[in-house]
């Protein structure tokens, strides 16, 4: 496995951003973890100097146990054929970040979706309104503390006959004898215990 | 004044015959299309049942007076056109109201239905309908020019504006105008493709783009009236072309054979062709069909 | 003569036959099931044999085919589409999502039982129902129409309050025009 260009990128990143944790995962994959206030300079550095001109994806992960949201950027370099994955963690209680739509205009749409699904507030993006959901007045639905089964049961008519529906995670765990972690138990439907 | 009861009878039954023939042709078209697409296709009576169903639907759409009148305009134009076209040669019953100068009159009355529809669709306020109307009227400007040129060439060549005179002149096979004035026929038949509204000139009612265009706000009985009008108008146009170019018909069997052969030209062209945009179809009509029309006039004048 | 019992009966038979043999489906695919409609309509299964045809606008259509899951956002549009259709009109619920939610039974954004919000004449179950099943559902609807039993639209009109209440429960911000059909 030839990791020459990946290592070259990692070295360049480390030289400029000393606090960045760079990991070359495999060929064509570099993962960078960074403090959230360094993200805008880092992204413009990656775009202008490291040739990562294409923002392929922009997403969010809910780390409920750490009380953090993780924003994930995926950048692609057409010159070197390398994907750069940039991760940063922000506070979950008061999720705020700055917009990066001045770097990539398409980031605006991703930010609107993240705002709707996770409730992250992007400073500088003035289109954070209603996006896909209409008239949503509950918790943002992709947060892990949003109980979708409870919500669906309360708001939509449930036809009887689905009592044998099983939680996929529990069924797999029961078959393979795995332990379900404590934090996950809170969000699963333990129908067989009720 | 003496009333010619045979003529009254003809006036009463001509629309009925036109409707039956037009609907059957529509059904046959659907079967032919299906067979070409390797399908079985609906029964021949499918169009008839469609129309009966549309008439039996409860209709409650209220946009204004013109919207109610638009299908009436369409069917009035169709039946009026039909009344001035002699259906059967030298027959008292089916010559209908043909008179000196009816060719010029027909040129006008054939446009009337489309204009009435345009008014009604305009009042319904549906943007798809308005787009469809603007496309339809632009396309009409395209095909009217070669059609009028062809008719004018024939009028100059035979020094008459009466359809009955034209039919009487073509009493023999080799006197048919299709052979005497082939350029006029070419121009007229290419304009006819646009008039019938099959592909490639079906941008007016393109269902996937503008939700069937002008009739998009008309359902139930309105649509039933429109389909009836379309069937009658198809028959009227086919009979008109048969009268002008193919020497008319002495009996119903000849009429059916000739009109069906003519009808297959737009249908078969339509099945194998994609769709022209409006400006492409206008460019088409103003190119070769118009050149053929001008050639026909020039040949006659020289 | 006009109100004669037998005359009405004959008219009914003719009307029902015409309605049965000409079903126009409004071309509105709500969920993943819409992908089963192209093979149903084209050469392989050829639904036009039974007089089933697509129509471009709800004004011209007879059948509203709910193909799969309905999110609350789509439900709003579906209700508007349904109310713009002209009587007699029929609804076919297509796929298990319209019956009990299917694989979206715990989704925060899809309704689980279509017949709470719109009157359904025929359900076709399966995930997804194949074109054969779709055609068999249509034939079932044709049988119901022929017997004069497909009266979902009438049910909707008579129980409009109940349906409206259910619809308002799901669609919180109710800004819909009233149709006086």
CSV table of C-alpha atoms in Angstrom, one decimal, chain B residues 51-243:
chain,number,residue,atom,x,y,z
B,51,UNK,CA,-66.8,9.5,-23.6
B,52,UNK,CA,-69.9,7.9,-22.0
B,53,UNK,CA,-68.1,7.8,-18.7
B,54,UNK,CA,-67.0,11.5,-19.0
B,55,UNK,CA,-70.6,12.5,-19.7
B,56,UNK,CA,-71.8,10.5,-16.6
B,57,UNK,CA,-69.4,12.2,-14.3
B,58,UNK,CA,-70.7,14.9,-12.0
B,59,UNK,CA,-69.0,18.1,-12.9
B,60,UNK,CA,-68.6,21.0,-10.6
B,61,UNK,CA,-65.9,23.3,-11.7
B,62,UNK,CA,-66.7,27.0,-11.5
B,63,UNK,CA,-64.3,29.5,-13.0
B,64,UNK,CA,-66.6,31.8,-15.0
B,65,UNK,CA,-68.8,32.0,-18.1
B,66,UNK,CA,-66.2,31.6,-20.7
B,67,UNK,CA,-64.9,28.5,-19.1
B,68,UNK,CA,-68.3,26.9,-19.4
B,69,UNK,CA,-68.6,28.1,-23.0
B,70,UNK,CA,-65.2,26.9,-24.2
B,71,UNK,CA,-66.1,23.3,-24.9
B,72,UNK,CA,-69.4,24.6,-26.5
B,73,UNK,CA,-67.3,26.8,-28.9
B,74,UNK,CA,-65.1,23.8,-29.7
B,75,UNK,CA,-68.0,21.5,-30.6
B,76,UNK,CA,-69.9,24.3,-32.5
B,77,UNK,CA,-66.8,24.9,-34.6
B,78,UNK,CA,-66.5,21.2,-35.3
B,79,UNK,CA,-70.1,20.7,-36.3
B,80,UNK,CA,-70.1,23.9,-38.4
B,81,UNK,CA,-67.0,22.8,-40.2
B,82,UNK,CA,-68.6,19.4,-40.8
B,83,UNK,CA,-71.8,21.0,-42.2
B,84,UNK,CA,-69.9,22.8,-45.0
B,85,UNK,CA,-68.0,19.8,-46.1
B,86,UNK,CA,-69.8,17.6,-48.7
B,87,UNK,CA,-69.5,14.0,-47.3
B,88,UNK,CA,-70.8,12.0,-50.2
B,89,UNK,CA,-70.4,13.1,-53.9
B,90,UNK,CA,-73.6,14.0,-55.8
B,91,UNK,CA,-75.9,13.0,-52.9
B,92,UNK,CA,-78.8,15.1,-51.9
B,93,UNK,CA,-78.6,14.0,-48.3
B,94,UNK,CA,-74.9,14.4,-47.5
B,95,UNK,CA,-73.9,17.5,-49.6
B,96,UNK,CA,-75.0,19.6,-46.6
B,97,UNK,CA,-74.6,23.3,-46.8
B,98,UNK,CA,-71.8,23.6,-49.3
B,99,UNK,CA,-72.0,26.9,-51.3
B,100,UNK,CA,-70.0,29.1,-53.6
B,101,UNK,CA,-67.0,30.2,-51.6
B,102,UNK,CA,-67.1,27.6,-48.9
B,103,UNK,CA,-63.4,26.9,-49.2
B,104,UNK,CA,-62.6,30.4,-47.9
B,105,UNK,CA,-65.3,30.1,-45.2
B,106,UNK,CA,-63.8,26.8,-44.0
B,107,UNK,CA,-60.4,28.3,-43.7
B,108,UNK,CA,-61.9,30.7,-41.1
B,109,UNK,CA,-64.3,28.4,-39.3
B,110,UNK,CA,-61.6,25.8,-38.7
B,111,UNK,CA,-59.7,28.2,-36.5
B,112,UNK,CA,-62.8,29.2,-34.5
B,113,UNK,CA,-62.7,26.2,-32.1
B,114,UNK,CA,-59.2,26.8,-31.1
B,115,UNK,CA,-59.8,30.5,-30.4
B,116,UNK,CA,-62.9,29.7,-28.3
B,117,UNK,CA,-60.9,27.2,-26.3
B,118,UNK,CA,-58.2,29.8,-25.8
B,119,UNK,CA,-60.7,32.2,-24.3
B,120,UNK,CA,-62.1,29.6,-22.0
B,121,UNK,CA,-58.7,28.3,-20.8
B,122,UNK,CA,-57.6,31.9,-20.2
B,123,UNK,CA,-60.4,32.3,-17.7
B,124,UNK,CA,-59.7,29.1,-15.9
B,125,UNK,CA,-56.5,30.6,-14.7
B,126,UNK,CA,-54.5,27.4,-14.9
B,127,UNK,CA,-50.9,28.3,-15.8
B,128,UNK,CA,-50.4,24.9,-17.6
B,129,UNK,CA,-53.5,25.7,-19.7
B,130,UNK,CA,-52.2,29.2,-20.6
B,131,UNK,CA,-48.9,27.7,-21.6
B,132,UNK,CA,-50.7,25.1,-23.7
B,133,UNK,CA,-52.8,27.8,-25.4
B,134,UNK,CA,-49.8,30.0,-26.3
B,135,UNK,CA,-48.0,26.9,-27.7
B,136,UNK,CA,-51.1,25.9,-29.7
B,137,UNK,CA,-51.7,29.3,-31.2
B,138,UNK,CA,-48.0,29.7,-32.1
B,139,UNK,CA,-48.1,26.3,-33.8
B,140,UNK,CA,-51.3,27.3,-35.6
B,141,UNK,CA,-49.5,30.3,-37.1
B,142,UNK,CA,-46.9,27.7,-38.3
B,143,UNK,CA,-49.2,25.3,-40.1
B,144,UNK,CA,-51.8,27.7,-41.4
B,145,UNK,CA,-49.4,29.3,-43.8
B,146,UNK,CA,-48.6,26.2,-45.9
B,147,UNK,CA,-52.2,25.1,-45.7
B,148,UNK,CA,-53.6,28.4,-47.0
B,149,UNK,CA,-50.9,28.5,-49.7
B,150,UNK,CA,-52.0,25.0,-50.9
B,151,UNK,CA,-55.7,26.0,-50.9
B,152,UNK,CA,-55.0,29.2,-52.7
B,153,UNK,CA,-53.0,27.4,-55.3
B,154,UNK,CA,-55.9,25.0,-55.9
B,155,UNK,CA,-58.4,27.9,-56.0
B,156,UNK,CA,-56.3,29.7,-58.7
B,157,UNK,CA,-55.7,26.5,-60.7
B,158,UNK,CA,-59.3,25.4,-60.9
B,159,UNK,CA,-60.9,28.9,-60.7
B,160,UNK,CA,-63.4,28.0,-58.1
B,161,UNK,CA,-64.0,28.3,-54.4
B,162,UNK,CA,-66.7,25.7,-54.2
B,163,UNK,CA,-65.9,22.2,-52.9
B,164,UNK,CA,-68.7,20.7,-55.0
B,165,UNK,CA,-67.2,22.0,-58.2
B,166,UNK,CA,-63.8,20.6,-57.1
B,167,UNK,CA,-65.3,17.2,-56.5
B,168,UNK,CA,-67.2,17.3,-59.8
B,169,UNK,CA,-64.0,18.1,-61.6
B,170,UNK,CA,-62.2,15.1,-60.2
B,171,UNK,CA,-64.6,12.6,-61.7
B,172,UNK,CA,-61.9,10.3,-62.9
B,173,UNK,CA,-58.9,8.7,-61.1
B,174,UNK,CA,-56.3,10.6,-63.1
B,175,UNK,CA,-58.1,13.9,-62.5
B,176,UNK,CA,-57.5,13.8,-58.8
B,177,UNK,CA,-55.9,17.0,-57.5
B,178,UNK,CA,-53.2,15.0,-55.7
B,179,UNK,CA,-51.9,14.2,-59.2
B,180,UNK,CA,-52.7,17.5,-60.9
B,181,UNK,CA,-51.2,19.6,-58.2
B,182,UNK,CA,-48.8,17.5,-56.2
B,183,UNK,CA,-47.0,20.3,-54.5
B,184,UNK,CA,-50.2,21.7,-53.1
B,185,UNK,CA,-50.9,18.2,-51.7
B,186,UNK,CA,-47.5,18.0,-50.1
B,187,UNK,CA,-47.8,21.4,-48.5
B,188,UNK,CA,-51.4,20.6,-47.3
B,189,UNK,CA,-50.6,17.1,-45.9
B,190,UNK,CA,-47.6,18.4,-44.0
B,191,UNK,CA,-49.8,21.1,-42.5
B,192,UNK,CA,-52.3,18.4,-41.8
B,193,UNK,CA,-49.8,16.7,-39.5
B,194,UNK,CA,-49.7,19.8,-37.4
B,195,UNK,CA,-53.5,20.2,-37.5
B,196,UNK,CA,-54.1,16.7,-36.1
B,197,UNK,CA,-51.8,17.3,-33.2
B,198,UNK,CA,-50.1,13.9,-33.1
B,199,UNK,CA,-46.4,13.7,-32.4
B,200,UNK,CA,-44.1,15.3,-33.4
B,201,UNK,CA,-46.5,18.3,-33.1
B,202,UNK,CA,-48.2,17.4,-29.8
B,203,UNK,CA,-46.4,19.9,-27.7
B,204,UNK,CA,-49.7,21.6,-27.1
B,205,UNK,CA,-51.2,18.8,-25.0
B,206,UNK,CA,-47.9,17.3,-23.7
B,207,UNK,CA,-49.1,15.5,-20.6
B,208,UNK,CA,-45.8,15.0,-19.0
B,209,UNK,CA,-44.7,18.6,-19.3
B,210,UNK,CA,-47.7,20.8,-18.9
B,211,UNK,CA,-50.3,18.4,-17.5
B,212,UNK,CA,-52.2,18.0,-20.8
B,213,UNK,CA,-52.2,21.7,-21.5
B,214,UNK,CA,-55.5,23.5,-22.5
B,215,UNK,CA,-57.9,20.9,-21.1
B,216,UNK,CA,-56.0,20.6,-17.8
B,217,UNK,CA,-58.7,22.5,-15.9
B,218,UNK,CA,-61.6,20.8,-17.7
B,219,UNK,CA,-62.9,17.5,-16.4
B,220,UNK,CA,-66.0,15.4,-16.6
B,221,UNK,CA,-68.6,16.6,-19.0
B,222,UNK,CA,-66.4,19.4,-20.4
B,223,UNK,CA,-63.8,16.9,-21.3
B,224,UNK,CA,-66.5,14.7,-22.8
B,225,UNK,CA,-67.7,17.5,-25.0
B,226,UNK,CA,-64.1,18.2,-26.0
B,227,UNK,CA,-63.5,14.6,-26.9
B,228,UNK,CA,-66.7,14.5,-28.9
B,229,UNK,CA,-65.7,17.6,-30.7
B,230,UNK,CA,-62.3,16.2,-31.5
B,231,UNK,CA,-63.8,13.1,-33.0
B,232,UNK,CA,-66.2,15.0,-35.2
B,233,UNK,CA,-63.5,17.5,-36.2
B,234,UNK,CA,-61.2,14.7,-37.1
B,235,UNK,CA,-63.8,13.3,-39.4
B,236,UNK,CA,-64.6,16.7,-40.9
B,237,UNK,CA,-60.9,17.4,-41.6
B,238,UNK,CA,-60.4,14.0,-43.1
B,239,UNK,CA,-63.5,14.4,-45.3
B,240,UNK,CA,-62.3,17.8,-46.4
B,241,UNK,CA,-58.9,16.5,-47.5
B,242,UNK,CA,-60.5,13.6,-49.3
B,243,UNK,CA,-62.9,16.0,-51.1
